[in-house]
Every structure is written in C-alpha cells, then in structure tokens.
Amino acid sequence: MTAELSPIDTAKSIAAKYAVQFVEDGMSVGLGTGSTSAWMVKYLGERVREEGLNIVGVPTSRRTAALAQGAGLRVSTLDEVKWLDVTIDGTDEYDADLTLIKGGGGALLHEKLVASASDRMIVIADQSKSVAHLGAFPLPIEVIPFGLQTTRATVEAMLDGMDVLGWEAVVRMIDDTPFVTDEGNHIIDLHLKRIGDPRHLALALNQVPGVVENGLFIDICDMVVLGHGDGRIEVTDLTDGTLKEVQVETGQDANIFADL
C-alpha cells in the first residue's frame, strides 16, 4: 500500500534525501531517531545499495537500529566506533543560532551522546520546526526512575527562577505507565512556552539530582537542511556562515508511514 505524501512529509523526505549526499564512502554516521530520520535511513540505504558505499551507522535508538538493518545498513555501537564523521538527525524545534530542542521521540540521551561524538551534526527539518524562540514544544528531560516525583517537583520549583513563561513538569506516560527510554529511564516534559536563556536553563537542569540529561542541544548542530512542501530546500551552515536555497524534484516516493 502506498499513499501520496502530504506537504509535511514531502518536506521531510526532500530534506533527508539532500542531507544524505554529505555522507561519503568510508564514513561512520550517527543515525537519528524519529519520523524525519526514518526518511534519512531509507535514502542512506538506497545510496549503499546503488553506489556500494562502505559506511557504518551508529543508531540512536532500538527503533532506528531496526530501520537501519532493514534498509541494509551496517550498524555498530558508539563504543565500537568511538568517533563519528557526521550525525544526521531531526529536531523538534530550532532557532536562529541552531540551538535545538530534541527528545520528542524519547531518545534524547543517545542522540546527544552520538551527536556530541561527531565531527559534524546535520539536522533535517520541515518548516514547522523553525522558531524565533524555543519553548513552544515541551522540553524533555531524561530522569532516573528512583524518586521520579521528587525530581519532577524539584525541577518545577527550580523553573520558577528561570527565564521561562511556564513552569509545568509532566511525566510522559504510555497509557497508565511512565514512558521508559532505551536506558530504562523516564522522561519529564517541561511546558515552558518560551525559553529566554537556553544555555542557563540547560546548565541548571543538569544540576538537579535525578536528571540524567536535557533536550537542549547547544553548540552541537552545524547545519540545518530545511525542506518545504513545494520542493524548496534552505540550507543554513554555521561552519561557513552561509544560507542558500535550492529547488529539488519532489518525485513520487511513497509515504513510508502509510501502513504504520
């Protein structure tokens, strides 16, 4: 079964297809998690099959590992590879400084570890992810199970002194059970509405006992490939300070999520 792509899925797919062109033979590649990253895995698999690329992928979640293996990619672990040439991942929000909010898919800890161990991080996104100020999307933090409600209350109290517009901390649930990450931890989503000082907030959050990591990616992303439903792509590259726009053929790729 196939289905035509919506404008959002078109934007995601063309951004992913453009981004994988930066992968070269012999590279080690961090593979992000989420719907946009699924397109990236698909197109990277196509390049491996059609061009015979010899690459190794380091998935950031069990879900991505399964997708990568299904696409014919050779996968490994961060401990085995140690350092990566590039990581390609999606985002929940990004601002003009390419500061990100990530973790909507629950893999923020692995995603941050992999991206931080890469020479370059390329983010693929649709237009809805570009914001003037971070915070409309809830900021996820990963916390250990022990003392979950105490950690939540401590974080909520700490937020009262931060440059944010909201202070609600909500434990992410799956039905009646707290969501569990690949590391066996839980996620607390912070509904902040607007984050005035992401760097200060990130440092403060990681000082709270019980917090493992937060979903603010600061000084990690090097490039954003932003797709549009009409086939336009905007590329922002912090490395050389450039912003360029290209037009690509949207093609007739099937919606890979049609049967999900």
mmCIF file of C-alpha atoms in Angstrom:
data_model
loop_
_atom_site.group_PDB
_atom_site.id
_atom_site.type_symbol
_atom_site.label_atom_id
_atom_site.label_comp_id
_atom_site.label_asym_id
_atom_site.label_seq_id
_atom_site.Cartn_x
_atom_site.Cartn_y
_atom_site.Cartn_z
ATOM 1 C CA MET A 1 0.000 0.000 0.000
ATOM 2 C CA THR A 2 1.291 3.452 -0.888
ATOM 3 C CA ALA A 3 -0.048 6.928 -0.346
ATOM 4 C CA GLU A 4 0.792 10.335 -1.725
ATOM 5 C CA LEU A 5 2.934 12.458 0.525
ATOM 6 C CA SER A 6 1.476 15.351 2.476
ATOM 7 C CA PRO A 7 3.341 18.673 2.216
ATOM 8 C CA ILE A 8 4.966 17.983 5.621
ATOM 9 C CA ASP A 9 6.125 14.501 4.593
ATOM 10 C CA THR A 10 7.353 15.898 1.270
ATOM 11 C CA ALA A 11 9.398 18.478 3.172
ATOM 12 C CA LYS A 12 10.861 15.834 5.466
ATOM 13 C CA SER A 13 11.686 13.466 2.628
ATOM 14 C CA ILE A 14 13.458 16.002 0.406
ATOM 15 C CA ALA A 15 15.441 17.365 3.357
ATOM 16 C CA ALA A 16 16.555 13.850 4.239
ATOM 17 C CA LYS A 17 17.438 12.998 0.639
ATOM 18 C CA TYR A 18 19.529 16.160 0.337
ATOM 19 C CA ALA A 19 21.294 15.606 3.676
ATOM 20 C CA VAL A 20 22.492 12.070 2.923
ATOM 21 C CA GLN A 21 24.510 13.441 -0.008
ATOM 22 C CA PHE A 22 27.021 14.671 2.582
ATOM 23 C CA VAL A 23 27.827 11.064 3.521
ATOM 24 C CA GLU A 24 30.962 9.769 1.800
ATOM 25 C CA ASP A 25 32.477 6.340 1.360
ATOM 26 C CA GLY A 26 34.255 5.105 4.480
ATOM 27 C CA MET A 27 32.364 7.358 6.892
ATOM 28 C CA SER A 28 30.876 6.483 10.254
ATOM 29 C CA VAL A 29 27.421 8.039 10.539
ATOM 30 C CA GLY A 30 25.190 8.754 13.523
ATOM 31 C CA LEU A 31 21.608 7.811 12.723
ATOM 32 C CA GLY A 32 18.946 9.884 14.447
ATOM 33 C CA THR A 33 15.543 8.836 15.737
ATOM 34 C CA GLY A 34 12.099 9.956 14.617
ATOM 35 C CA SER A 35 9.917 10.321 11.541
ATOM 36 C CA THR A 36 12.305 12.621 9.667
ATOM 37 C CA SER A 37 15.280 10.407 10.465
ATOM 38 C CA ALA A 38 13.363 7.421 9.109
ATOM 39 C CA TRP A 39 13.447 9.081 5.692
ATOM 40 C CA MET A 40 17.180 9.618 6.112
ATOM 41 C CA VAL A 41 17.721 5.905 6.847
ATOM 42 C CA LYS A 42 15.682 4.989 3.772
ATOM 43 C CA TYR A 43 17.725 7.195 1.439
ATOM 44 C CA LEU A 44 21.029 6.227 3.005
ATOM 45 C CA GLY A 45 20.142 2.589 2.423
ATOM 46 C CA GLU A 46 19.413 3.390 -1.213
ATOM 47 C CA ARG A 47 22.832 5.003 -1.618
ATOM 48 C CA VAL A 48 24.531 1.963 -0.089
ATOM 49 C CA ARG A 49 22.724 -0.383 -2.471
ATOM 50 C CA GLU A 50 23.080 1.736 -5.604
ATOM 51 C CA GLU A 51 26.578 3.175 -5.090
ATOM 52 C CA GLY A 52 28.203 0.479 -2.981
ATOM 53 C CA LEU A 53 29.069 2.905 -0.178
ATOM 54 C CA ASN A 54 31.077 1.343 2.632
ATOM 55 C CA ILE A 55 29.748 3.095 5.719
ATOM 56 C CA VAL A 56 28.872 2.153 9.271
ATOM 57 C CA GLY A 57 25.884 3.598 11.114
ATOM 58 C CA VAL A 58 25.505 4.172 14.837
ATOM 59 C CA PRO A 59 21.769 4.213 15.665
ATOM 60 C CA THR A 60 20.467 6.389 18.485
ATOM 61 C CA SER A 61 17.632 4.017 19.422
ATOM 62 C CA ARG A 62 16.457 0.453 19.046
ATOM 63 C CA ARG A 63 13.805 1.689 16.613
ATOM 64 C CA THR A 64 16.415 3.274 14.355
ATOM 65 C CA ALA A 65 18.643 0.200 14.598
ATOM 66 C CA ALA A 66 15.793 -1.956 13.294
ATOM 67 C CA LEU A 67 15.074 0.500 10.457
ATOM 68 C CA ALA A 68 18.766 0.681 9.527
ATOM 69 C CA GLN A 69 19.199 -3.082 9.412
ATOM 70 C CA GLY A 70 16.036 -3.372 7.332
ATOM 71 C CA ALA A 71 17.478 -0.796 4.896
ATOM 72 C CA GLY A 72 20.666 -2.842 4.527
ATOM 73 C CA LEU A 73 22.932 -0.587 6.565
ATOM 74 C CA ARG A 74 25.813 -1.960 8.607
ATOM 75 C CA VAL A 75 25.310 -0.846 12.198
ATOM 76 C CA SER A 76 27.624 -0.678 15.184
ATOM 77 C CA THR A 77 27.784 0.920 18.624
ATOM 78 C CA LEU A 78 29.318 4.174 19.775
ATOM 79 C CA ASP A 79 31.792 2.262 21.950
ATOM 80 C CA GLU A 80 32.996 0.293 18.931
ATOM 81 C CA VAL A 81 33.214 3.244 16.528
ATOM 82 C CA LYS A 82 34.324 5.772 19.212
ATOM 83 C CA TRP A 83 34.063 8.839 16.957
ATOM 84 C CA LEU A 84 31.802 9.696 14.036
ATOM 85 C CA ASP A 85 32.274 11.723 10.887
ATOM 86 C CA VAL A 86 28.711 13.028 10.840
ATOM 87 C CA THR A 87 25.368 12.617 12.573
ATOM 88 C CA ILE A 88 22.128 13.244 10.700
ATOM 89 C CA ASP A 89 19.054 13.701 12.861
ATOM 90 C CA GLY A 90 15.763 15.540 13.092
ATOM 91 C CA THR A 91 14.653 18.101 15.664
ATOM 92 C CA ASP A 92 11.528 19.241 17.471
ATOM 93 C CA GLU A 93 12.489 22.935 17.326
ATOM 94 C CA TYR A 94 15.470 25.036 16.306
ATOM 95 C CA ASP A 95 16.247 28.759 16.475
ATOM 96 C CA ALA A 96 18.483 31.130 14.521
ATOM 97 C CA ASP A 97 21.560 30.007 16.491
ATOM 98 C CA LEU A 98 20.779 26.376 15.559
ATOM 99 C CA THR A 99 20.075 25.594 19.195
ATOM 100 C CA LEU A 100 17.706 22.631 19.263
ATOM 101 C CA ILE A 101 15.023 21.053 21.368
ATOM 102 C CA LYS A 102 15.129 17.283 20.902
ATOM 103 C CA GLY A 103 13.650 14.309 22.678
ATOM 104 C CA GLY A 104 10.089 14.167 21.400
ATOM 105 C CA GLY A 105 10.771 10.562 20.424
ATOM 106 C CA GLY A 106 12.299 9.778 23.809
ATOM 107 C CA ALA A 107 15.883 9.201 22.598
ATOM 108 C CA LEU A 108 17.497 12.488 23.651
ATOM 109 C CA LEU A 109 20.273 10.909 25.750
ATOM 110 C CA HIS A 110 21.555 8.641 22.984
ATOM 111 C CA GLU A 111 21.015 11.387 20.407
ATOM 112 C CA LYS A 112 23.086 13.895 22.370
ATOM 113 C CA LEU A 113 25.875 11.384 23.049
ATOM 114 C CA VAL A 114 26.121 10.427 19.380
ATOM 115 C CA ALA A 115 25.876 13.995 18.054
ATOM 116 C CA SER A 116 28.484 15.231 20.540
ATOM 117 C CA ALA A 117 30.870 12.483 19.399
ATOM 118 C CA SER A 118 30.646 13.617 15.756
ATOM 119 C CA ASP A 119 32.744 15.963 13.673
ATOM 120 C CA ARG A 120 29.529 17.425 12.300
ATOM 121 C CA MET A 121 25.808 17.338 13.063
ATOM 122 C CA ILE A 122 23.337 17.892 10.231
ATOM 123 C CA VAL A 123 19.709 18.441 11.207
ATOM 124 C CA ILE A 124 16.874 17.765 8.787
ATOM 125 C CA ALA A 125 13.555 19.502 9.367
ATOM 126 C CA ASP A 126 10.334 20.851 7.934
ATOM 127 C CA GLN A 127 9.293 24.486 8.261
ATOM 128 C CA SER A 128 7.226 23.909 11.413
ATOM 129 C CA LYS A 129 10.431 23.239 13.373
ATOM 130 C CA SER A 130 11.921 26.710 12.749
ATOM 131 C CA VAL A 131 11.050 29.123 15.578
ATOM 132 C CA ALA A 132 12.060 32.586 16.721
ATOM 133 C CA HIS A 133 12.251 31.437 20.348
ATOM 134 C CA LEU A 134 12.474 27.912 21.727
ATOM 135 C CA GLY A 135 9.885 26.601 24.121
ATOM 136 C CA ALA A 136 6.550 26.134 22.377
ATOM 137 C CA PHE A 137 7.472 22.454 22.073
ATOM 138 C CA PRO A 138 7.763 20.896 25.556
ATOM 139 C CA LEU A 139 11.396 20.429 26.589
ATOM 140 C CA PRO A 140 12.088 16.785 27.505
ATOM 141 C CA ILE A 141 14.492 15.785 30.258
ATOM 142 C CA GLU A 142 15.571 12.212 30.973
ATOM 143 C CA VAL A 143 15.450 11.234 34.652
ATOM 144 C CA ILE A 144 16.173 8.081 36.626
ATOM 145 C CA PRO A 145 13.163 6.086 37.934
ATOM 146 C CA PHE A 146 14.163 6.401 41.612
ATOM 147 C CA GLY A 147 12.458 9.421 43.172
ATOM 148 C CA LEU A 148 10.667 10.301 39.939
ATOM 149 C CA GLN A 149 8.020 12.501 41.551
ATOM 150 C CA THR A 150 10.568 14.160 43.830
ATOM 151 C CA THR A 151 12.733 15.017 40.815
ATOM 152 C CA ARG A 152 9.682 16.359 38.996
ATOM 153 C CA ALA A 153 8.757 18.605 41.927
ATOM 154 C CA THR A 154 12.356 19.817 42.321
ATOM 155 C CA VAL A 155 12.578 20.711 38.636
ATOM 156 C CA GLU A 156 9.242 22.507 38.751
ATOM 157 C CA ALA A 157 10.376 24.592 41.737
ATOM 158 C CA MET A 158 13.673 25.420 40.024
ATOM 159 C CA LEU A 159 11.854 26.606 36.898
ATOM 160 C CA ASP A 160 10.183 29.364 38.895
ATOM 161 C CA GLY A 161 13.513 31.217 38.885
ATOM 162 C CA MET A 162 14.288 30.688 35.199
ATOM 163 C CA ASP A 163 13.639 32.948 32.215
ATOM 164 C CA VAL A 164 10.618 30.965 31.011
ATOM 165 C CA LEU A 165 6.880 31.631 30.703
ATOM 166 C CA GLY A 166 5.652 28.253 32.007
ATOM 167 C CA TRP A 167 6.614 26.003 34.900
ATOM 168 C CA GLU A 168 4.682 22.756 34.403
ATOM 169 C CA ALA A 169 6.677 19.489 34.515
ATOM 170 C CA VAL A 170 4.725 16.452 33.287
ATOM 171 C CA VAL A 171 5.862 12.831 33.457
ATOM 172 C CA ARG A 172 5.490 11.322 29.983
ATOM 173 C CA MET A 173 3.066 8.405 30.072
ATOM 174 C CA ILE A 174 2.168 5.482 27.828
ATOM 175 C CA ASP A 175 -1.391 4.686 28.839
ATOM 176 C CA ASP A 176 -1.133 4.485 32.650
ATOM 177 C CA THR A 177 2.600 3.755 32.810
ATOM 178 C CA PRO A 178 5.572 6.150 32.676
ATOM 179 C CA PHE A 179 7.384 6.063 29.333
ATOM 180 C CA VAL A 180 10.654 4.095 29.524
ATOM 181 C CA THR A 181 13.718 5.063 27.464
ATOM 182 C CA ASP A 182 16.219 2.630 25.957
ATOM 183 C CA GLU A 183 18.341 3.209 29.086
ATOM 184 C CA GLY A 184 15.463 2.303 31.398
ATOM 185 C CA ASN A 185 14.871 5.903 32.473
ATOM 186 C CA HIS A 186 11.788 8.134 32.301
ATOM 187 C CA ILE A 187 11.007 11.402 30.518
ATOM 188 C CA ILE A 188 9.616 14.571 32.069
ATOM 189 C CA ASP A 189 8.270 17.101 29.566
ATOM 190 C CA LEU A 190 8.666 20.742 30.613
ATOM 191 C CA HIS A 191 5.904 23.012 29.302
ATOM 192 C CA LEU A 192 7.777 26.323 29.278
ATOM 193 C CA LYS A 193 6.071 28.221 26.408
ATOM 194 C CA ARG A 194 9.198 30.327 25.841
ATOM 195 C CA ILE A 195 12.842 29.815 26.843
ATOM 196 C CA GLY A 196 14.702 33.093 27.267
ATOM 197 C CA ASP A 197 18.170 31.682 28.068
ATOM 198 C CA PRO A 198 18.635 28.113 26.817
ATOM 199 C CA ARG A 199 22.259 27.845 27.978
ATOM 200 C CA HIS A 200 21.474 28.897 31.563
ATOM 201 C CA LEU A 201 18.474 26.572 31.684
ATOM 202 C CA ALA A 202 20.445 23.579 30.380
ATOM 203 C CA LEU A 203 23.159 24.050 32.997
ATOM 204 C CA ALA A 204 20.601 24.434 35.798
ATOM 205 C CA LEU A 205 18.617 21.352 34.780
ATOM 206 C CA ASN A 206 21.679 19.124 34.757
ATOM 207 C CA GLN A 207 22.464 20.174 38.335
ATOM 208 C CA VAL A 208 19.203 18.689 39.644
ATOM 209 C CA PRO A 209 19.788 15.275 41.277
ATOM 210 C CA GLY A 210 17.974 12.611 39.295
ATOM 211 C CA VAL A 211 18.227 14.423 35.948
ATOM 212 C CA VAL A 212 20.402 12.484 33.519
ATOM 213 C CA GLU A 213 20.279 14.889 30.552
ATOM 214 C CA ASN A 214 18.128 17.575 28.984
ATOM 215 C CA GLY A 215 16.870 18.018 25.424
ATOM 216 C CA LEU A 216 18.578 21.347 24.713
ATOM 217 C CA PHE A 217 21.307 20.855 22.088
ATOM 218 C CA ILE A 218 23.588 23.881 22.340
ATOM 219 C CA ASP A 219 26.666 24.390 20.125
ATOM 220 C CA ILE A 220 26.191 20.894 18.674
ATOM 221 C CA CYS A 221 24.320 21.413 15.396
ATOM 222 C CA ASP A 222 26.415 22.650 12.462
ATOM 223 C CA MET A 223 23.892 22.621 9.621
ATOM 224 C CA VAL A 224 20.125 22.609 9.176
ATOM 225 C CA VAL A 225 18.554 21.340 5.962
ATOM 226 C CA LEU A 226 15.026 22.750 5.922
ATOM 227 C CA GLY A 227 12.570 21.218 3.482
ATOM 228 C CA HIS A 228 9.402 22.807 2.094
ATOM 229 C CA GLY A 229 6.370 21.089 0.635
ATOM 230 C CA ASP A 230 6.901 22.758 -2.758
ATOM 231 C CA GLY A 231 10.360 21.205 -3.203
ATOM 232 C CA ARG A 232 12.458 24.097 -1.935
ATOM 233 C CA ILE A 233 15.311 23.447 0.468
ATOM 234 C CA GLU A 234 17.044 26.025 2.639
ATOM 235 C CA VAL A 235 20.482 25.109 3.966
ATOM 236 C CA THR A 236 21.926 27.005 6.923
ATOM 237 C CA ASP A 237 25.583 26.175 7.555
ATOM 238 C CA LEU A 238 27.199 27.632 10.680
ATOM 239 C CA THR A 239 30.612 26.337 9.608
ATOM 240 C CA ASP A 240 30.963 28.893 6.825
ATOM 241 C CA GLY A 241 28.113 31.196 7.798
ATOM 242 C CA THR A 242 26.119 30.591 4.625
ATOM 243 C CA LEU A 243 22.414 30.359 3.866
ATOM 244 C CA LYS A 244 21.400 29.019 0.476
ATOM 245 C CA GLU A 245 18.233 27.840 -1.218
ATOM 246 C CA VAL A 246 17.923 25.058 -3.788
ATOM 247 C CA GLN A 247 14.999 23.559 -5.674
ATOM 248 C CA VAL A 248 14.705 19.780 -5.955
ATOM 249 C CA GLU A 249 12.346 17.405 -7.692
ATOM 250 C CA THR A 250 9.861 16.076 -5.157
ATOM 251 C CA GLY A 251 9.396 12.837 -7.094
ATOM 252 C CA GLN A 252 6.767 10.203 -6.319
ATOM 253 C CA ASP A 253 8.216 8.463 -3.285
ATOM 254 C CA ALA A 254 5.626 6.510 -1.341
ATOM 255 C CA ASN A 255 4.708 7.566 2.161
ATOM 256 C CA ILE A 256 6.818 5.184 4.259
ATOM 257 C CA PHE A 257 4.452 5.723 7.197
ATOM 258 C CA ALA A 258 1.247 4.904 5.297
ATOM 259 C CA ASP A 259 0.943 1.442 6.834
ATOM 260 C CA LEU A 260 2.061 2.401 10.361
#
